[in-house]
């Protein structure tokens, strides 16, 4: 076991985690030259297209360091490459729990950013050994000295402990591998003790069932052993176990400190939970390992199949997706306008977009997604409290005592040049400035208390555009506060479309309602009758637009003659339109639901 090192690579978005992982795999010759490509560990097309990591990826490398006294020794390095985006921080927290050390990558051209700090704190909470690495040192606009000052201030480490490298050219990467062997402790555990394995990820394979990835904390697992998943209580035979190279590589046994996979013909996705413990049936462990905290969804949206008969297929697809992405939560719900579907909880808007895209690509599911919102606590006059995830679930106005909305503590790190516009943006989103302080040189950290509902839709995009991409943003929950919220309904020809209802602050409601009506007027196709689009708060209409009808010119055949003939034809047409309006229904295209997100 003293020849094993488990570590993950953590960093802010775009600081070069996946590129560094590529170089490590190249140097240790884990990946064949023929198989080598950029972002080699990112196996989803979506990840390569967008240039981001969505899933954590585990892989095992063999390495012989060139250190004094270690020459000729072979070490097993288990690497987990993690995502950088705040929406996938649950992936990062699970990876950190499976490791003893972390390589903290900081971009020499950009310095320490918000996600760098929050991932670092997560690693420190788990008592991980941190190896600070300065990446992109080969670039012309690199500022290694300045960024090293920031890292020293942040970590309190010595300047010589910081390693410089260029993940693109591979310069300095062997030194990082040596530092991993030297500084990161070997995993603790007893190969002779009863088996204890922590499940940190799983994936669905249509031929082999569910494959669970685990880290062995204590004991040894052999092929053919009878194992039990402690939390679900289910028992299986370990048909195949092995380690994770670029592909799965079968082994006869895996002992304490190592990371591997198990295939045991599990068919039902609910039988494998991330954070569960695997043990032997014959010689079980005393207690389960503390798993991971449940991911708390921040954004809720309804996901409905376009064809109602696809409802069960959608359920199966979401269950398979949940195996691979444990931060996705869902429960059944129904809507007047869209039929049966699911209310899904996401960690953010990018997460929601990725799930939609994966449903389409991996499971061929066409879905409609409703307007995203956050969950509110509604206190009724009889002293009860209801958690509302969906505006349709709001009690009657007369029964409500007060509504509380979730608040966050947001940290924005930026250069002093953009302080003004960022302040304006945050205060316009009902934010309150808590404090501002200089981190180093020209860089500042601003702390705001803001309602989560205000940042859900377009805050991050606006922040990036007003700061020319330099501001970085991170946040955590900060309790609930009473708020003056109203439910804004959209009516089409007097019929309420519940999928377009939103909860919004009373001060923003009129402006938001008006913009919604204008946007829908552009998007709804014209019918043979007038469509009235109205925004309403309770019984009060606050905005209205009309989509004009498509009319046939019934007067074309009347040339000259008496006006009463024209009036007769127009009256006949009017009666027909009225009858049509009574039986006609308005189809709302998917674009209309998405347009609400992009109102600006």
C-alpha positions as a printed Julia matrix, in Angstrom:
600×3 Matrix{Float64}:
   0.0     0.0     0.0
   2.86    2.44    0.52
   3.35    2.36   -3.28
  -0.17    3.76   -3.96
  -1.07    7.46   -4.29
  -4.66    8.67   -4.8
  -5.0    12.27   -5.94
  -7.33   14.59   -7.86
  -6.72   17.71   -9.92
  -8.78   20.75   -8.86
  -8.92   24.25  -10.37
 -11.16   27.05  -11.65
 -12.74   26.7   -15.12
 -10.21   26.7   -17.96
  -7.04   26.65  -15.87
  -5.78   23.5   -17.61
  -6.83   20.47  -15.51
  -7.65   18.15  -18.42
  -4.54   19.2   -20.37
  -2.36   18.47  -17.33
  -4.04   15.05  -16.99
  -3.29   14.4   -20.71
   0.44   15.11  -20.16
   0.56   12.87  -17.08
  -0.98    9.98  -19.04
   1.54   10.6   -21.84
   4.58   10.67  -19.53
   3.5     7.53  -17.64
   2.69    5.86  -21.02
  -0.77    4.89  -19.74
  -2.32    5.87  -23.07
  -1.03    4.59  -26.39
   0.27    7.26  -28.8
  -2.44    6.18  -31.26
  -5.19    6.77  -28.69
  -3.82   10.12  -27.53
  -5.98   13.18  -28.2
  -6.84   16.41  -26.39
  -9.04   15.93  -23.29
  -8.47   12.16  -23.59
 -10.35   11.46  -20.33
 -13.46   13.4   -21.37
 -15.37   10.62  -23.08
 -18.6    12.51  -23.84
 -18.92   14.29  -27.19
 -20.55   17.12  -25.29
 -17.4    17.64  -23.2
 -15.14   17.8   -26.24
 -17.48   20.15  -28.14
 -17.76   22.63  -25.3
 -14.19   22.15  -24.05
 -15.41   21.59  -20.48
 -15.31   18.63  -18.1
 -18.76   17.53  -16.92
 -17.92   14.22  -15.2
 -15.02   13.35  -12.93
 -12.84   10.69  -14.59
 -10.72    8.17  -12.68
  -7.71    6.44  -14.25
  -4.74    4.45  -12.92
  -1.13    5.15  -13.94
   2.14    3.34  -13.21
   5.08    5.64  -12.56
   8.77    5.19  -11.71
  10.02    8.43  -10.1
  13.51    9.86  -10.62
  13.87   10.89   -6.97
  16.93   10.05   -4.9
  16.4     6.88   -2.91
  13.27    6.02   -4.94
  14.91    5.12   -8.24
  13.59    1.89   -9.75
  10.5     1.75   -7.48
   7.17    1.49   -9.28
   4.27    3.52   -7.91
   0.56    3.2    -8.69
  -1.04    6.63   -9.12
  -4.85    6.84   -9.14
  -5.79   10.15  -10.75
  -9.26   11.74  -10.78
  -9.71   14.68  -13.19
 -12.53   16.94  -11.94
 -14.81   19.59  -13.53
 -14.21   23.29  -12.85
 -17.66   24.8   -13.29
 -19.62   25.7   -10.14
 -22.63   23.67  -11.43
 -20.6    20.45  -11.18
 -19.07   21.03   -7.75
 -20.8    17.88   -6.43
 -18.56   15.83   -8.75
 -15.55   17.6    -7.22
 -16.67   16.92   -3.62
 -17.08   13.18   -4.36
 -13.66   13.01   -6.02
 -12.05   14.75   -3.06
 -13.59   12.2    -0.67
 -11.89    9.35   -2.6
  -8.37   10.87   -2.43
  -5.53   11.65   -0.01
  -4.1    14.59   -1.94
  -4.98   17.25   -4.5
  -3.06   19.08   -7.2
  -4.31   22.68   -7.12
  -3.8    24.19  -10.58
  -3.7    27.99  -10.96
  -3.45   29.78  -14.31
  -0.32   32.0   -14.38
  -2.11   34.47  -16.68
  -5.27   34.85  -14.57
  -4.31   34.18  -10.97
  -6.45   32.82   -8.13
 -10.16   32.87   -8.97
 -13.4    32.14   -7.11
 -13.68   28.43   -7.9
  -9.98   27.95   -7.02
 -10.76   29.14   -3.5
 -13.98   27.16   -3.0
 -12.45   23.89   -4.31
  -9.39   24.48   -2.14
 -11.53   24.9     1.0
 -13.38   21.69    0.12
 -10.04   19.84   -0.11
  -8.77   21.34    3.17
 -11.98   20.24    4.95
 -11.12   16.65    3.97
  -7.51   17.07    5.25
  -6.0    16.56    1.8
  -2.35   17.3     1.1
  -2.31   20.22   -1.38
   0.32   20.55   -4.12
   0.08   24.06   -5.67
   0.93   24.14   -9.39
   1.32   27.2   -11.58
   0.2    26.34  -15.12
   0.58   28.15  -18.49
   4.02   29.55  -17.51
   5.08   29.45  -21.18
   2.57   32.13  -22.22
   3.7    35.68  -23.01
   1.18   37.27  -20.64
   2.02   34.96  -17.68
   2.69   36.7   -14.34
   4.29   33.87  -12.32
   5.72   36.06   -9.53
   2.46   37.9    -8.91
   0.36   34.74   -8.96
   2.84   32.97   -6.67
   2.31   35.81   -4.15
  -1.46   35.16   -4.32
  -0.97   31.39   -3.76
   1.4    31.96   -0.81
  -1.14   34.34    0.72
  -4.01   31.9     0.14
  -2.29   28.67    1.25
   0.35   29.96    3.63
   2.88   27.66    1.94
   6.53   28.38    1.13
   7.33   29.87   -2.26
   9.59   26.94   -3.22
   6.72   24.47   -2.69
   4.88   25.93   -5.71
   5.68   24.03   -8.93
   5.74   25.75  -12.3
   4.7    23.94  -15.46
   3.16   24.22  -18.88
   0.56   21.49  -19.39
   0.51   22.24  -23.12
   4.23   21.61  -23.74
   4.71   19.1   -20.89
   7.47   21.18  -19.28
   7.58   20.69  -15.49
   5.06   17.81  -15.44
   7.58   15.05  -14.37
   8.41   17.25  -11.33
   4.69   17.31  -10.42
   4.54   13.48  -10.6
   7.64   13.28   -8.36
   6.04   15.72   -5.91
   2.89   13.53   -5.82
   4.98   10.5    -4.86
   6.99   12.52   -2.33
   4.35   14.7    -0.64
   0.99   12.89   -0.83
   0.58   10.25    1.9
  -0.15    6.61    1.02
  -3.75    5.53    1.74
  -4.44    4.19    5.23
  -6.26    0.9     5.56
  -5.82   -2.75    6.42
  -5.93   -5.3     3.56
  -6.63   -8.08    6.14
  -9.63   -6.33    7.79
 -13.29   -6.98    6.77
 -14.06   -5.49    3.35
 -15.16   -1.83    3.23
 -15.48   -0.07   -0.15
 -16.9     3.38   -0.84
 -18.96    3.7    -4.07
 -18.11    7.1    -5.58
 -19.63    6.77   -9.06
 -21.6     4.41  -11.28
 -22.49    4.06  -14.93
 -25.14    2.15  -16.88
 -24.05   -0.3   -19.58
 -26.86   -1.77  -21.7
 -25.03   -5.15  -22.04
 -23.52   -5.64  -18.59
 -25.92   -3.81  -16.28
 -24.78   -1.23  -13.77
 -21.04   -0.81  -13.2
 -20.09    0.73   -9.83
 -16.77    2.5    -9.25
 -15.39    2.2    -5.72
 -12.39    2.92   -3.51
 -11.31    0.07   -1.19
 -10.87    1.55    2.3
 -10.22   -1.73    4.15
  -9.95   -5.4     3.15
  -9.5    -7.16   -0.2
 -12.08   -8.07   -2.86
 -11.64  -11.11   -5.15
 -13.46  -12.09   -8.33
 -16.48  -14.28   -7.49
 -16.86  -12.99   -3.9
 -20.38  -12.56   -2.56
 -20.8    -8.89   -1.69
 -23.51   -6.78   -0.09
 -24.37   -3.13   -0.71
 -24.96   -1.98    2.88
 -27.54    0.82    2.43
 -29.79   -1.04   -0.01
 -29.14   -4.44    1.64
 -28.9    -6.19   -1.76
 -26.44   -9.06   -2.29
 -24.56   -9.9    -5.52
 -21.7   -11.99   -6.87
 -18.68  -10.0    -8.03
 -18.65  -11.42  -11.6
 -15.83   -9.12  -12.66
 -13.66   -6.66  -10.78
 -10.79   -4.61  -12.09
  -8.98   -1.29  -12.25
  -9.72    1.75  -14.38
  -7.22    2.31  -17.15
  -8.45    4.15  -20.27
 -10.74    1.13  -20.61
 -11.68   -1.22  -17.79
  -8.92   -3.69  -17.01
 -10.0    -6.9   -15.13
  -8.02   -8.14  -12.1
  -8.29  -11.16   -9.78
  -8.2    -9.02   -6.61
  -8.22   -5.41   -5.47
  -6.96   -4.56   -2.0
  -7.11   -1.61    0.41
  -6.12    1.82   -0.91
  -6.91    1.03   -4.54
  -9.67    2.25   -6.84
 -11.61   -0.17   -9.07
 -14.93   -1.17  -10.62
 -17.35   -4.05  -10.02
 -19.75   -5.7   -12.49
 -22.32   -7.94  -10.86
 -25.27   -7.91  -13.27
 -27.29   -5.24  -11.4
 -30.25   -4.33  -13.59
 -32.23   -1.83  -11.49
 -30.77    1.65  -11.18
 -32.26    2.28   -7.72
 -30.12   -0.53   -6.26
 -26.88    1.42   -6.54
 -26.46    4.62   -4.55
 -23.4     6.86   -4.72
 -21.84    6.97   -1.23
 -22.95    3.39   -0.39
 -20.59    0.86    1.22
 -19.75   -2.56   -0.29
 -18.79   -5.38    2.1
 -18.56   -9.2     2.12
 -21.66  -11.25    2.92
 -19.64  -13.84    4.88
 -17.53  -11.35    6.87
 -19.27   -7.97    6.92
 -17.74   -4.75    8.28
 -19.02   -3.25   11.56
 -20.38   -0.02   10.11
 -20.88    1.68    6.78
 -18.5     4.41    5.66
 -19.92    7.92    6.0
 -21.04    8.62    2.45
 -21.34   12.04    0.82
 -23.69   14.84    1.74
 -26.77   14.73   -0.47
 -26.52   17.27   -3.28
 -28.93   20.15   -2.7
 -30.64   21.15   -5.93
 -30.7    24.91   -6.47
 -32.81   25.23   -9.6
 -36.06   23.37  -10.27
 -37.73   22.92  -13.65
 -40.42   20.65  -15.05
 -39.28   18.19  -17.73
 -42.11   16.8   -19.88
 -42.07   14.38  -22.83
 -43.4    15.9   -26.05
 -45.47   12.73  -26.67
 -47.37   11.7   -23.54
 -46.82    7.96  -24.22
 -43.05    8.51  -23.74
 -43.57    9.18  -20.0
 -42.24    5.78  -18.82
 -39.3     5.98  -21.23
 -38.45    9.39  -19.79
 -38.54    7.95  -16.25
 -36.15    5.13  -17.27
 -33.83    7.63  -19.0
 -33.72    9.92  -15.96
 -32.96    6.95  -13.67
 -30.04    5.88  -15.89
 -28.81    9.46  -16.04
 -29.04    9.75  -12.25
 -26.63    6.8   -11.91
 -24.04    8.75  -13.81
 -24.91   12.14  -12.33
 -25.87   11.77   -8.67
 -26.68   15.48   -8.28
 -29.8    15.16  -10.46
 -33.04   14.72   -8.49
 -36.54   14.21   -9.88
 -40.1    13.46   -8.81
 -43.3    12.99  -10.83
 -45.66   15.93  -11.37
 -48.44   16.86  -13.77
 -49.37   20.06  -15.52
 -52.64   21.19  -17.09
 -50.84   22.35  -20.22
 -48.2    19.65  -20.65
 -49.64   16.46  -19.1
 -47.44   14.14  -17.02
 -43.75   14.79  -16.46
 -41.13   15.26  -13.75
 -40.03   18.13  -11.53
 -36.23   17.94  -11.69
 -33.72   19.58   -9.38
 -30.45   20.85  -10.89
 -27.36   22.5    -9.43
 -27.57   25.38  -11.9
 -28.59   26.45  -15.39
 -25.58   24.9   -17.15
 -26.33   21.62  -15.37
 -29.93   21.84  -16.61
 -28.79   22.53  -20.18
 -26.34   19.59  -20.11
 -29.03   17.19  -18.77
 -31.4    18.27  -21.57
 -28.67   17.74  -24.14
 -27.74   14.31  -22.7
 -31.38   13.17  -22.68
 -31.53   14.02  -26.37
 -28.18   12.46  -27.38
 -27.89    9.41  -25.16
 -31.54    8.39  -24.84
 -33.13   10.07  -27.88
 -35.73   11.79  -25.66
 -37.4    14.97  -26.93
 -38.48   16.98  -23.89
 -40.05   20.33  -23.05
 -38.51   22.12  -20.08
 -40.51   24.7   -18.14
 -39.23   27.98  -16.71
 -36.61   27.22  -14.02
 -37.24   28.49  -10.49
 -35.95   27.97   -6.96
 -37.8    26.56   -3.94
 -39.61   28.89   -1.53
 -40.91   28.4     2.01
 -44.55   29.49    2.21
 -45.96   30.05    5.73
 -49.76   29.78    5.99
 -51.99   31.65    8.44
 -52.7    28.47   10.42
 -48.96   28.2    11.29
 -47.99   25.5     8.75
 -45.05   25.67    6.3
 -45.1    24.39    2.72
 -42.0    24.06    0.53
 -42.99   25.22   -2.96
 -40.85   24.14   -5.95
 -43.46   24.97   -8.55
 -45.59   28.14   -8.87
 -48.63   25.92   -9.56
 -48.28   24.5    -6.02
 -48.77   27.92   -4.37
 -51.65   28.04   -1.85
 -54.4    30.64   -2.3
 -53.31   34.24   -1.62
 -55.81   34.56    1.22
 -54.17   31.66    3.11
 -50.59   32.94    2.9
 -49.04   34.67    5.91
 -45.57   35.25    4.38
 -43.21   33.81    1.77
 -39.5    33.3     2.43
 -36.98   32.94   -0.41
 -33.49   31.42   -0.31
 -30.55   33.83   -0.04
 -26.94   33.16   -1.0
 -23.6    34.62    0.01
 -21.94   35.43   -3.32
 -18.23   36.07   -3.74
 -17.09   37.96   -6.85
 -13.36   38.29   -7.54
 -12.43   40.95  -10.07
  -9.93   43.69  -10.94
 -10.66   47.17   -9.58
 -11.58   48.5   -13.08
 -14.9    46.64  -13.13
 -16.09   47.37   -9.57
 -18.68   49.98  -10.67
 -20.62   47.92  -13.25
 -20.5    44.79  -11.02
 -21.89   46.74   -8.05
 -24.68   48.1   -10.27
 -25.51   44.59  -11.53
 -25.6    43.01   -8.05
 -27.58   45.83   -6.44
 -30.02   45.71   -9.38
 -30.56   42.02   -8.53
 -31.61   43.02   -4.97
 -28.14   42.25   -3.61
 -26.68   43.78   -0.43
 -22.95   44.46   -0.22
 -21.49   42.7     2.84
 -17.83   43.66    2.4
 -15.14   44.36   -0.15
 -11.42   43.79    0.28
  -8.25   43.77   -1.78
  -6.74   40.28   -2.26
  -3.5    41.43   -3.87
  -2.4    44.26   -6.1
  -5.34   45.32   -8.24
  -7.66   42.38   -7.46
 -10.64   42.64   -5.14
 -13.16   40.3    -3.56
 -16.75   41.56   -3.17
 -19.18   39.71   -0.92
 -22.92   40.12   -1.5
 -26.07   38.67    0.06
 -28.46   38.02   -2.84
 -31.72   36.17   -3.49
 -31.0    32.88   -5.3
 -34.0    33.45   -7.61
 -32.33   36.55   -9.07
 -29.11   34.8   -10.12
 -30.74   31.65  -11.51
 -31.4    32.85  -15.02
 -28.86   35.23  -16.55
 -26.68   36.67  -13.78
 -23.51   34.73  -14.65
 -23.65   35.65  -18.35
 -24.12   39.34  -17.54
 -21.28   39.28  -15.01
 -18.93   37.78  -17.6
 -19.88   40.31  -20.28
 -19.56   43.46  -18.12
 -16.2    42.3   -16.75
 -14.91   41.16  -20.19
 -14.61   37.63  -18.74
 -12.3    38.63  -15.86
 -14.7    38.4   -12.9
 -15.1    34.99  -11.29
 -18.08   34.03   -9.19
 -18.81   31.51   -6.46
 -21.57   31.2    -3.87
 -23.04   29.17   -1.04
 -26.46   29.06    0.64
 -27.13   31.6     3.38
 -30.59   30.78    4.77
 -34.08   32.09    3.97
 -35.52   35.62    4.33
 -39.1    36.99    4.08
 -39.78   38.58    0.71
 -42.59   40.36   -1.14
 -43.17   37.75   -3.88
 -46.14   37.4    -6.22
 -47.2    34.69   -8.63
 -47.25   35.94  -12.2
 -49.59   34.0   -14.5
 -49.67   34.04  -18.29
 -53.1    33.67  -19.92
 -53.71   32.79  -23.56
 -57.29   33.64  -24.56
 -58.21   33.65  -20.88
 -56.75   30.13  -20.32
 -53.9    29.97  -17.81
 -50.71   28.27  -19.06
 -49.32   26.86  -15.81
 -45.96   25.96  -17.35
 -45.25   29.68  -17.95
 -46.16   30.79  -14.4
 -43.33   32.3   -12.36
 -42.8    33.62   -8.85
 -41.2    37.04   -8.93
 -40.64   40.05   -6.7
 -43.53   42.54   -6.73
 -41.25   45.4    -7.88
 -40.16   43.45  -10.99
 -43.54   41.89  -11.8
 -45.04   44.55  -14.12
 -41.88   44.96  -16.17
 -41.31   41.18  -16.36
 -44.97   40.53  -17.34
 -44.81   43.12  -20.1
 -41.59   41.67  -21.53
 -43.03   38.13  -21.39
 -46.12   39.2   -23.36
 -44.02   40.99  -25.99
 -41.74   37.97  -26.38
 -44.65   35.53  -26.67
 -46.27   37.75  -29.29
 -43.17   37.28  -31.47
 -43.06   33.51  -30.94
 -46.64   32.29  -31.12
 -47.7    31.36  -34.65
 -50.72   33.28  -35.98
 -54.03   31.43  -35.96
 -57.37   31.97  -37.73
 -58.51   33.95  -34.67
 -57.06   36.65  -32.4
 -54.93   35.34  -29.52
 -54.95   37.54  -26.41
 -51.75   37.18  -24.37
 -52.14   38.53  -20.84
 -49.94   38.68  -17.75
 -51.87   38.63  -14.5
 -51.24   38.8   -10.75
 -54.24   37.11   -9.18
 -57.26   38.68  -10.93
 -55.43   41.85  -11.97
 -54.23   42.01  -15.59
 -50.92   43.92  -15.75
 -49.97   43.55  -19.43
 -51.57   42.5   -22.69
 -50.56   41.82  -26.28
 -52.63   40.46  -29.18
 -51.49   38.12  -31.94
 -53.63   39.22  -34.89
 -55.62   36.63  -36.78
 -54.9    35.44  -40.3
 -57.82   36.74  -42.36
 -59.16   35.88  -45.75
 -60.26   38.88  -47.81
 -64.01   38.11  -48.09
 -64.71   41.47  -49.79
 -62.6    40.67  -52.84
 -65.65   39.65  -54.88
 -67.64   42.8   -53.93
 -66.77   45.47  -56.41
 -69.06   48.47  -56.1
 -72.6    47.77  -54.93
 -74.27   48.54  -51.65
 -72.32   48.69  -48.35
 -74.84   46.33  -46.67
 -73.54   43.44  -48.84
 -70.04   44.02  -47.52
 -71.28   44.27  -43.95
 -73.22   41.0   -44.32
 -70.08   39.14  -45.47
 -67.96   40.67  -42.7
 -70.56   39.74  -40.04
 -70.63   36.17  -41.36
 -66.83   36.0   -41.14
 -66.92   37.48  -37.61
 -69.38   34.8   -36.43
 -67.16   32.08  -37.9
 -64.07   33.52  -36.15
 -65.95   33.63  -32.83
 -67.0    29.98  -33.15
 -63.44   29.03  -34.11
 -62.06   30.85  -31.05
 -64.36   28.81  -28.78
 -63.12   25.47  -30.07
 -59.58   26.42  -31.18
 -56.63   25.83  -28.87
 -53.22   27.52  -28.91
 -50.09   25.38  -29.23
 -47.17   26.88  -27.29
 -43.88   26.04  -29.04
 -40.81   24.9   -27.02
 -39.05   28.13  -28.06
 -41.55   30.08  -25.97
 -40.58   28.25  -22.77
 -36.88   28.82  -23.45
 -37.41   32.45  -24.46
 -38.4    33.34  -20.93
 -34.78   32.59  -19.94
 -33.4    34.94  -22.56
 -35.73   37.91  -22.11
 -32.88   40.41  -22.34
